[in-house]
C-alpha positions as protocol buffer text, in pm:
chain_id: "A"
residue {
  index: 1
  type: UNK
  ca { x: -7281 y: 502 z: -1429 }
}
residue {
  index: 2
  type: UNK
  ca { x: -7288 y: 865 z: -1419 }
}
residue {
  index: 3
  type: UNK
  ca { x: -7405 y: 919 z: -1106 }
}
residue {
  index: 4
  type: UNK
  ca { x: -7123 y: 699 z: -975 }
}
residue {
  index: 5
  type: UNK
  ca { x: -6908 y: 932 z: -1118 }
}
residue {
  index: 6
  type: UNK
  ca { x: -7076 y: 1241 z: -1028 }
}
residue {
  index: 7
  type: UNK
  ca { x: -7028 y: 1132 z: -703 }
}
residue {
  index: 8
  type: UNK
  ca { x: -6710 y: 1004 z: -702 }
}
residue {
  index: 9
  type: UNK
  ca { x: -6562 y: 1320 z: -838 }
}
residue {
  index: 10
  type: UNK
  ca { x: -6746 y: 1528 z: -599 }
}
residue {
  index: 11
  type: UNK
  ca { x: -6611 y: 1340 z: -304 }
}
residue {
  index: 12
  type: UNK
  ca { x: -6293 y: 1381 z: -418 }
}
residue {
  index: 13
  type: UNK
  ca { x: -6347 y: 1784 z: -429 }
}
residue {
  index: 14
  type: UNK
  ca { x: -6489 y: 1728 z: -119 }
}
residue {
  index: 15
  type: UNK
  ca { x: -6219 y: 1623 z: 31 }
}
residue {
  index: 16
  type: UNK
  ca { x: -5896 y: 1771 z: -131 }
}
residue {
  index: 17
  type: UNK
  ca { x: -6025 y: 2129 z: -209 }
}
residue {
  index: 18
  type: UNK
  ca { x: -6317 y: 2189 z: 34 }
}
residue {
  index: 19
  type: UNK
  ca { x: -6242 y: 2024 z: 406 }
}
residue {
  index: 20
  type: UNK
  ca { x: -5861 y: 2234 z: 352 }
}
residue {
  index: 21
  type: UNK
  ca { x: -6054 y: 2540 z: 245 }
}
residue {
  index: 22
  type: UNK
  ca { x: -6377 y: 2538 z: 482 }
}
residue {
  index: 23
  type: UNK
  ca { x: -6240 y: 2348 z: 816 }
}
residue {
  index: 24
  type: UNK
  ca { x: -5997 y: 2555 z: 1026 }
}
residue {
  index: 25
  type: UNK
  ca { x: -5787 y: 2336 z: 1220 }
}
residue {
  index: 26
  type: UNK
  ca { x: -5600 y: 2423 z: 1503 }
}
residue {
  index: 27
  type: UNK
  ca { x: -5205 y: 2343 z: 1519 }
}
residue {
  index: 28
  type: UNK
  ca { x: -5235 y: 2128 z: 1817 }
}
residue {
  index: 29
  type: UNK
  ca { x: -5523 y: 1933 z: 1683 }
}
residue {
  index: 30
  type: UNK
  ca { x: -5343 y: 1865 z: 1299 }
}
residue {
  index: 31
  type: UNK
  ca { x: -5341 y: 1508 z: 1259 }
}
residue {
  index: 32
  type: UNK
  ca { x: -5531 y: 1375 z: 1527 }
}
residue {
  index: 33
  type: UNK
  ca { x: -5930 y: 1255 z: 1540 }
}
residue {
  index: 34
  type: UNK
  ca { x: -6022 y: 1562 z: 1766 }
}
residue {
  index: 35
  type: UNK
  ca { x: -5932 y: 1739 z: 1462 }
}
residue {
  index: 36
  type: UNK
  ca { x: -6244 y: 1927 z: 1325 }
}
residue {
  index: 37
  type: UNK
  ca { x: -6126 y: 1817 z: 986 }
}
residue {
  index: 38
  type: UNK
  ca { x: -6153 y: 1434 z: 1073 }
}
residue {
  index: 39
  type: UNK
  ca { x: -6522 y: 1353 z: 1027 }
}
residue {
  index: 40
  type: UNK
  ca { x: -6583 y: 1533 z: 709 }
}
residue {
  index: 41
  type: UNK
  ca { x: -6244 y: 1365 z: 590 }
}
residue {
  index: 42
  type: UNK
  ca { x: -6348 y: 1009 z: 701 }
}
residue {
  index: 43
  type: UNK
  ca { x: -6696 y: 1071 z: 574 }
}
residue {
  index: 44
  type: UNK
  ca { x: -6553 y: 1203 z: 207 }
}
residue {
  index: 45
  type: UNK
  ca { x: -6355 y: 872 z: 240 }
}
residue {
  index: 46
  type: UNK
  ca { x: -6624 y: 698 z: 324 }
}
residue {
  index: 47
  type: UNK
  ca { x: -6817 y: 878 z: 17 }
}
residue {
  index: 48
  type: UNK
  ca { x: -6587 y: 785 z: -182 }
}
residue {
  index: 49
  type: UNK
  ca { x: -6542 y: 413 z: -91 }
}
residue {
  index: 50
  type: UNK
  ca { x: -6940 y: 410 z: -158 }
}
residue {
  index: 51
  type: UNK
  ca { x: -6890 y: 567 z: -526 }
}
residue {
  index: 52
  type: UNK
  ca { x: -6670 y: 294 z: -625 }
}
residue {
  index: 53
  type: UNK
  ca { x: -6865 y: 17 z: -531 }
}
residue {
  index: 54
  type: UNK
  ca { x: -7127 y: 160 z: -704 }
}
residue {
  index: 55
  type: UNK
  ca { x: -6950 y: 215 z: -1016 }
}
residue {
  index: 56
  type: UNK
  ca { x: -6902 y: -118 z: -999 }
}
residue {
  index: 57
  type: UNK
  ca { x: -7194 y: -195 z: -975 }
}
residue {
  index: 58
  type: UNK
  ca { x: -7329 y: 30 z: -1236 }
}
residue {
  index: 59
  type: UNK
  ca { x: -7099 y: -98 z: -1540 }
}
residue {
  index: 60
  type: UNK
  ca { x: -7181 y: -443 z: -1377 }
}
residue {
  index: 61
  type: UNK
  ca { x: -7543 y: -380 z: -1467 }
}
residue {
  index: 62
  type: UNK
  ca { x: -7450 y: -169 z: -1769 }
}
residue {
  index: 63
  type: UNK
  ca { x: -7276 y: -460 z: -1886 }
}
residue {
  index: 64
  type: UNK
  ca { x: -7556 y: -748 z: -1836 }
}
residue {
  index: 65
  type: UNK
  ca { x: -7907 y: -562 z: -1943 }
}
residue {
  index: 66
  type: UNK
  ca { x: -7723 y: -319 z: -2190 }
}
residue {
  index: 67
  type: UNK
  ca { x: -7808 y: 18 z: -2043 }
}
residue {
  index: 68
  type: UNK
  ca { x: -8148 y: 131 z: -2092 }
}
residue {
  index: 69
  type: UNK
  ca { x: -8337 y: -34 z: -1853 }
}
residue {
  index: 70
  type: UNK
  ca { x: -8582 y: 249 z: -1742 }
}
residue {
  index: 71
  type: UNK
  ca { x: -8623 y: 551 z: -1902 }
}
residue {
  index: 72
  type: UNK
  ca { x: -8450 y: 870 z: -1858 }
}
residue {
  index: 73
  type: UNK
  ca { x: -8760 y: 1004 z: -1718 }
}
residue {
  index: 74
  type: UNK
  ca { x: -8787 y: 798 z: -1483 }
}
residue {
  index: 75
  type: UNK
  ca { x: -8434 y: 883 z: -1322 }
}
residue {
  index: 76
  type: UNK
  ca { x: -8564 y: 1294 z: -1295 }
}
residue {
  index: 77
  type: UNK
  ca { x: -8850 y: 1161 z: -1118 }
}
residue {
  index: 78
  type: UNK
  ca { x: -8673 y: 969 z: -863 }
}
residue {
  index: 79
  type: UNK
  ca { x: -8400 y: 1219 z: -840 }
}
residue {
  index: 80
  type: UNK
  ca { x: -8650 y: 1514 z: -778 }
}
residue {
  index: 81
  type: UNK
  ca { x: -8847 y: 1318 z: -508 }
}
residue {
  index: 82
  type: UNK
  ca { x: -8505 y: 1288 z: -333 }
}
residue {
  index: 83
  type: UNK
  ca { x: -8438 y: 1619 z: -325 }
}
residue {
  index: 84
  type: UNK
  ca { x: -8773 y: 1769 z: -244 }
}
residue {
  index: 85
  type: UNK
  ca { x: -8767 y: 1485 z: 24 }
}
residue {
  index: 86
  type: UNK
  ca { x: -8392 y: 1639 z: 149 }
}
residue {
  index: 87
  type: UNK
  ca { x: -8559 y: 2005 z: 132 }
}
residue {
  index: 88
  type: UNK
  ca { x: -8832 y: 1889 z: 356 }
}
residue {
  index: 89
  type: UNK
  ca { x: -8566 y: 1749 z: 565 }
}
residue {
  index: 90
  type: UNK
  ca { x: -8364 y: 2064 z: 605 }
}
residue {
  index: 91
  type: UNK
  ca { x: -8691 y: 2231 z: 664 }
}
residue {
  index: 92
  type: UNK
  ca { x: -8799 y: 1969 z: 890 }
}
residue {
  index: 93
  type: UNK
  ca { x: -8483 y: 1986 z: 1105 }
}
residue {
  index: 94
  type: UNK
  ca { x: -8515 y: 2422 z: 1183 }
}
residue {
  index: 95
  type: UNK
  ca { x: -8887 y: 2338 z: 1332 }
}
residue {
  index: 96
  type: UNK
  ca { x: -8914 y: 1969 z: 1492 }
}
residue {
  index: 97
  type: UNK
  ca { x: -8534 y: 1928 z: 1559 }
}
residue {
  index: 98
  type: UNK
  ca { x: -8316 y: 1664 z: 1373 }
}
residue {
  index: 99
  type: UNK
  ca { x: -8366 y: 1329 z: 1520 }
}
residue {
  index: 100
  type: UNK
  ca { x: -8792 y: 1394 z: 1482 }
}
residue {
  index: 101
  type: UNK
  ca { x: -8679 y: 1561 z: 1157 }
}
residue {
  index: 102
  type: UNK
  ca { x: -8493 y: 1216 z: 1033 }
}
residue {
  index: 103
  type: UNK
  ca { x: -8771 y: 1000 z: 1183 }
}
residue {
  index: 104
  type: UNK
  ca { x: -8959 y: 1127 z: 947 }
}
residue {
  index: 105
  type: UNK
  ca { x: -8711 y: 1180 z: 667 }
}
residue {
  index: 106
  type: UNK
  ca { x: -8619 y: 798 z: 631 }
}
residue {
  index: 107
  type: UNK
  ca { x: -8978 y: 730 z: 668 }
}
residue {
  index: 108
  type: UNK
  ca { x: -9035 y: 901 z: 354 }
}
residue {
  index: 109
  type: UNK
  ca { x: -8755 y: 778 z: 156 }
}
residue {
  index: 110
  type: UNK
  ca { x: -8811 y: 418 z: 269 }
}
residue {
  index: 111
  type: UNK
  ca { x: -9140 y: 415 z: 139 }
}
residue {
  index: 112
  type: UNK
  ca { x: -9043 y: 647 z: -164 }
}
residue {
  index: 113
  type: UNK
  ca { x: -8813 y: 407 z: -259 }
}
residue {
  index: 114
  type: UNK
  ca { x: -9014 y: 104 z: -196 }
}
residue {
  index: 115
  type: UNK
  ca { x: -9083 y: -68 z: 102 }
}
residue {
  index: 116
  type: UNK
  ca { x: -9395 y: -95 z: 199 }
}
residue {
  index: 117
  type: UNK
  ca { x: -9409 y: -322 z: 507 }
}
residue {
  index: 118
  type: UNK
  ca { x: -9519 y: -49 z: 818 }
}
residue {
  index: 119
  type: UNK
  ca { x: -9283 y: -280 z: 1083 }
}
residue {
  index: 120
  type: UNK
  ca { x: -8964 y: -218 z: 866 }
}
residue {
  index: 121
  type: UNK
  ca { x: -9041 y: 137 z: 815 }
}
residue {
  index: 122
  type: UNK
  ca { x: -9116 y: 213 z: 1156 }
}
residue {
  index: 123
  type: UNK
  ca { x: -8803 y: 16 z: 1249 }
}
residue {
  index: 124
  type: UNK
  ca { x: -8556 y: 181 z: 1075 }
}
residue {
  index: 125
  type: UNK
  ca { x: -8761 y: 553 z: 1114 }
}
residue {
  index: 126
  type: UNK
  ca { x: -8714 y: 497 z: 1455 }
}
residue {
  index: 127
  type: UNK
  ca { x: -8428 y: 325 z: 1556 }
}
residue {
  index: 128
  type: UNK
  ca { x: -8185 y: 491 z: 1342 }
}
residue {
  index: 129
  type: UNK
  ca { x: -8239 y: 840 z: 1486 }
}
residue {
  index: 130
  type: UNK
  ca { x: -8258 y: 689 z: 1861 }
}
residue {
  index: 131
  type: UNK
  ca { x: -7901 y: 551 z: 1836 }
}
residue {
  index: 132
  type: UNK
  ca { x: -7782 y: 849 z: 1646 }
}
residue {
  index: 133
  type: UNK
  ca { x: -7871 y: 1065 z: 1904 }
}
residue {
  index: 134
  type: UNK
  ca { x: -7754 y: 863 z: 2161 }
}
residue {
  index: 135
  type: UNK
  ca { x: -7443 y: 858 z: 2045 }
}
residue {
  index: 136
  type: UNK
  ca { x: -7348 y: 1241 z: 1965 }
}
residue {
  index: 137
  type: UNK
  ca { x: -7584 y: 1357 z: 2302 }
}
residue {
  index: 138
  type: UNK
  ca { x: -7486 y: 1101 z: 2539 }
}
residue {
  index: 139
  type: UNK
  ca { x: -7145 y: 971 z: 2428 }
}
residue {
  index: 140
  type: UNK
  ca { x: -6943 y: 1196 z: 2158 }
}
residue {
  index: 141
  type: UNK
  ca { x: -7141 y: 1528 z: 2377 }
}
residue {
  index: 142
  type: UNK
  ca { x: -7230 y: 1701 z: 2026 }
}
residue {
  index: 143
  type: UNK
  ca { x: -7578 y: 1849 z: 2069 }
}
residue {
  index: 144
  type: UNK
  ca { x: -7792 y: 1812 z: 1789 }
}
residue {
  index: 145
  type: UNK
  ca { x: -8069 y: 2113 z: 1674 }
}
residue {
  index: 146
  type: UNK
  ca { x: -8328 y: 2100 z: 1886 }
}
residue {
  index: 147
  type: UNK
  ca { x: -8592 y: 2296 z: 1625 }
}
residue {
  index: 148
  type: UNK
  ca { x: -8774 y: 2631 z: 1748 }
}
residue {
  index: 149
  type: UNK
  ca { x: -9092 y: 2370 z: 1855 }
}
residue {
  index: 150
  type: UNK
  ca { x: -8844 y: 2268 z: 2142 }
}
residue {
  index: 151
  type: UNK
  ca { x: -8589 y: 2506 z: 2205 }
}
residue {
  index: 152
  type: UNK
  ca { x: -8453 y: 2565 z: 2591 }
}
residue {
  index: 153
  type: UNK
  ca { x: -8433 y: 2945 z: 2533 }
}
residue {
  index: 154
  type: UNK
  ca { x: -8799 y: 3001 z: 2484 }
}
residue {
  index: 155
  type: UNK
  ca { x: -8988 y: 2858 z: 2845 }
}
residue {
  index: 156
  type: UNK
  ca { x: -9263 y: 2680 z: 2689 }
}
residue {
  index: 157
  type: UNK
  ca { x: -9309 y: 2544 z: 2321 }
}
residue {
  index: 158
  type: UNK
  ca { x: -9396 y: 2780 z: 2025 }
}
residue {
  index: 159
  type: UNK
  ca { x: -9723 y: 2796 z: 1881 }
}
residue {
  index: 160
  type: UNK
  ca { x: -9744 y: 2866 z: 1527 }
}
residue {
  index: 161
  type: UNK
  ca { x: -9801 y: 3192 z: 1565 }
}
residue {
  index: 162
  type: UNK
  ca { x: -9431 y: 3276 z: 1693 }
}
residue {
  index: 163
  type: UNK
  ca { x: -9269 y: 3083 z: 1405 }
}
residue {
  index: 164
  type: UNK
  ca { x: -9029 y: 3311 z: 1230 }
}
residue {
  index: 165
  type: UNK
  ca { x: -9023 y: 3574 z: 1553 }
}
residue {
  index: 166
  type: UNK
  ca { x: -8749 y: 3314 z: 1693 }
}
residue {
  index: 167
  type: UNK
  ca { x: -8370 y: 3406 z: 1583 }
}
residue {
  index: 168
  type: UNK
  ca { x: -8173 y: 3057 z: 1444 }
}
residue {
  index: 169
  type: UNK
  ca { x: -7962 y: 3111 z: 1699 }
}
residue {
  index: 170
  type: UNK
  ca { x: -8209 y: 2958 z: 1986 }
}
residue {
  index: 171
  type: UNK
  ca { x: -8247 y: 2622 z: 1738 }
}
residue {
  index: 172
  type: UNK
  ca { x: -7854 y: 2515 z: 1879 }
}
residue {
  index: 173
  type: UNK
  ca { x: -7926 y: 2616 z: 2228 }
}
C-alpha cells in the first residue's frame, strides 16, 4: 500500500515539478511529440497509471489476507536486491553497453523474483532488449550507449587494463 503511494506521489513530482524544471523545450517544439518533454511526460503518465492499479491492488489484498502477510523483513530484502540489481545495471550499461547491459539485467530480476524456467528467462533476457534496440537504432534513430568494451572512438575493444583511461564521453559515440 505504501509503495503504491510512494510511487504514485513521486510520479506526480515527476511530472509537474521535474520534466518543467529539468527538460528545456524549444518554442517550436511546445506541444508536439518531438517535444523533448513528451517521453518523460507519457512515461510519468504511464507511471502513474501503473501506481493506481497497484493501489488497487494493494488495499485489494490488504483487504482479503488483513495485511501482514510476510514480514517486514522480508520487503528490505527484496527491495535491496532490486536496487543492488539496478546499481549493477547502471554499472553494467558504462562497460557492456545497454541492450547487453539489460540482457543481463532482466535476467537477474526474472530469476530474483522467481522464475526459474531457463526458456522464459532467456526469452524475455533476450528478446526484450533486441526489439528495444531495434526500435530507438533502427526506427526512432536514438543511439543507445554503446559501453567503453565497444565504443567506435577507440579502434579495437578495451582490455581491462584501459578501463577508467577512457573519458564517458566515447560511451555515446
Amino acid at each position: 500500500l505504501m509503495a503504491a503511494l510512494i510511487s504514485l506521489a513521486f510520479s506526480a513530482v515527476g511530472l509537474i515539478v521535474l520534466t518543467p524544471a529539468f527538460v528545456f523545450v524549444p518554442e517550436k517544439f511546445i506541444g508536439t511529440v518531438n517535444s523533448p518533454a513528451f517521453l518523460p511526460k507519457l512515461l510519468f503518465v504511464l507511471l502513474m497509471f501503473l501506481s493506481v492499479i497497484y493501489l488497487f491492488q494493494s488495499i485489494g489484498n490488504y483487504r482479503k489476507h488483513g495485511g501482514g502477510a510476510h514480514s517486514k523483513l522480508y520487503d528490505w530484502f527484496l527491495a535491496l536486491g532490486v536496487a543492488a540489481v539496478c546499481t549493477a545495471y547502471i554499472i553494467a550499461v558504462f562497460i557492456i553497453g545497454m541492450t547487453l547491459a539489460s540482457m543481463l539485467g532482466i535476467a537477474a530480476l526474472t530469476y530474483y523474483f522467481g522464475e526459474r524456467r531457463p526458456l522464459v528467462i532467456s526469452t524475455l533476457s533476450i528478446s526484450i532488449p533486441i526489439l528495444l534496440w531495434f526500435f530507438f537504432e533502427k526506427i526512432a534513430n536514438v543511439y543507445l550507449p554503446k559501453g567503453i568494451m565497444f565504443s567506435s572512438v577507440i579502434s579495437k575493444p578495451l582490455a581491462l587494463a584501459d578501463f577508467g583511461k577512457t573519458s564517458l564521453l566515447a560511451i555515446y559515440v
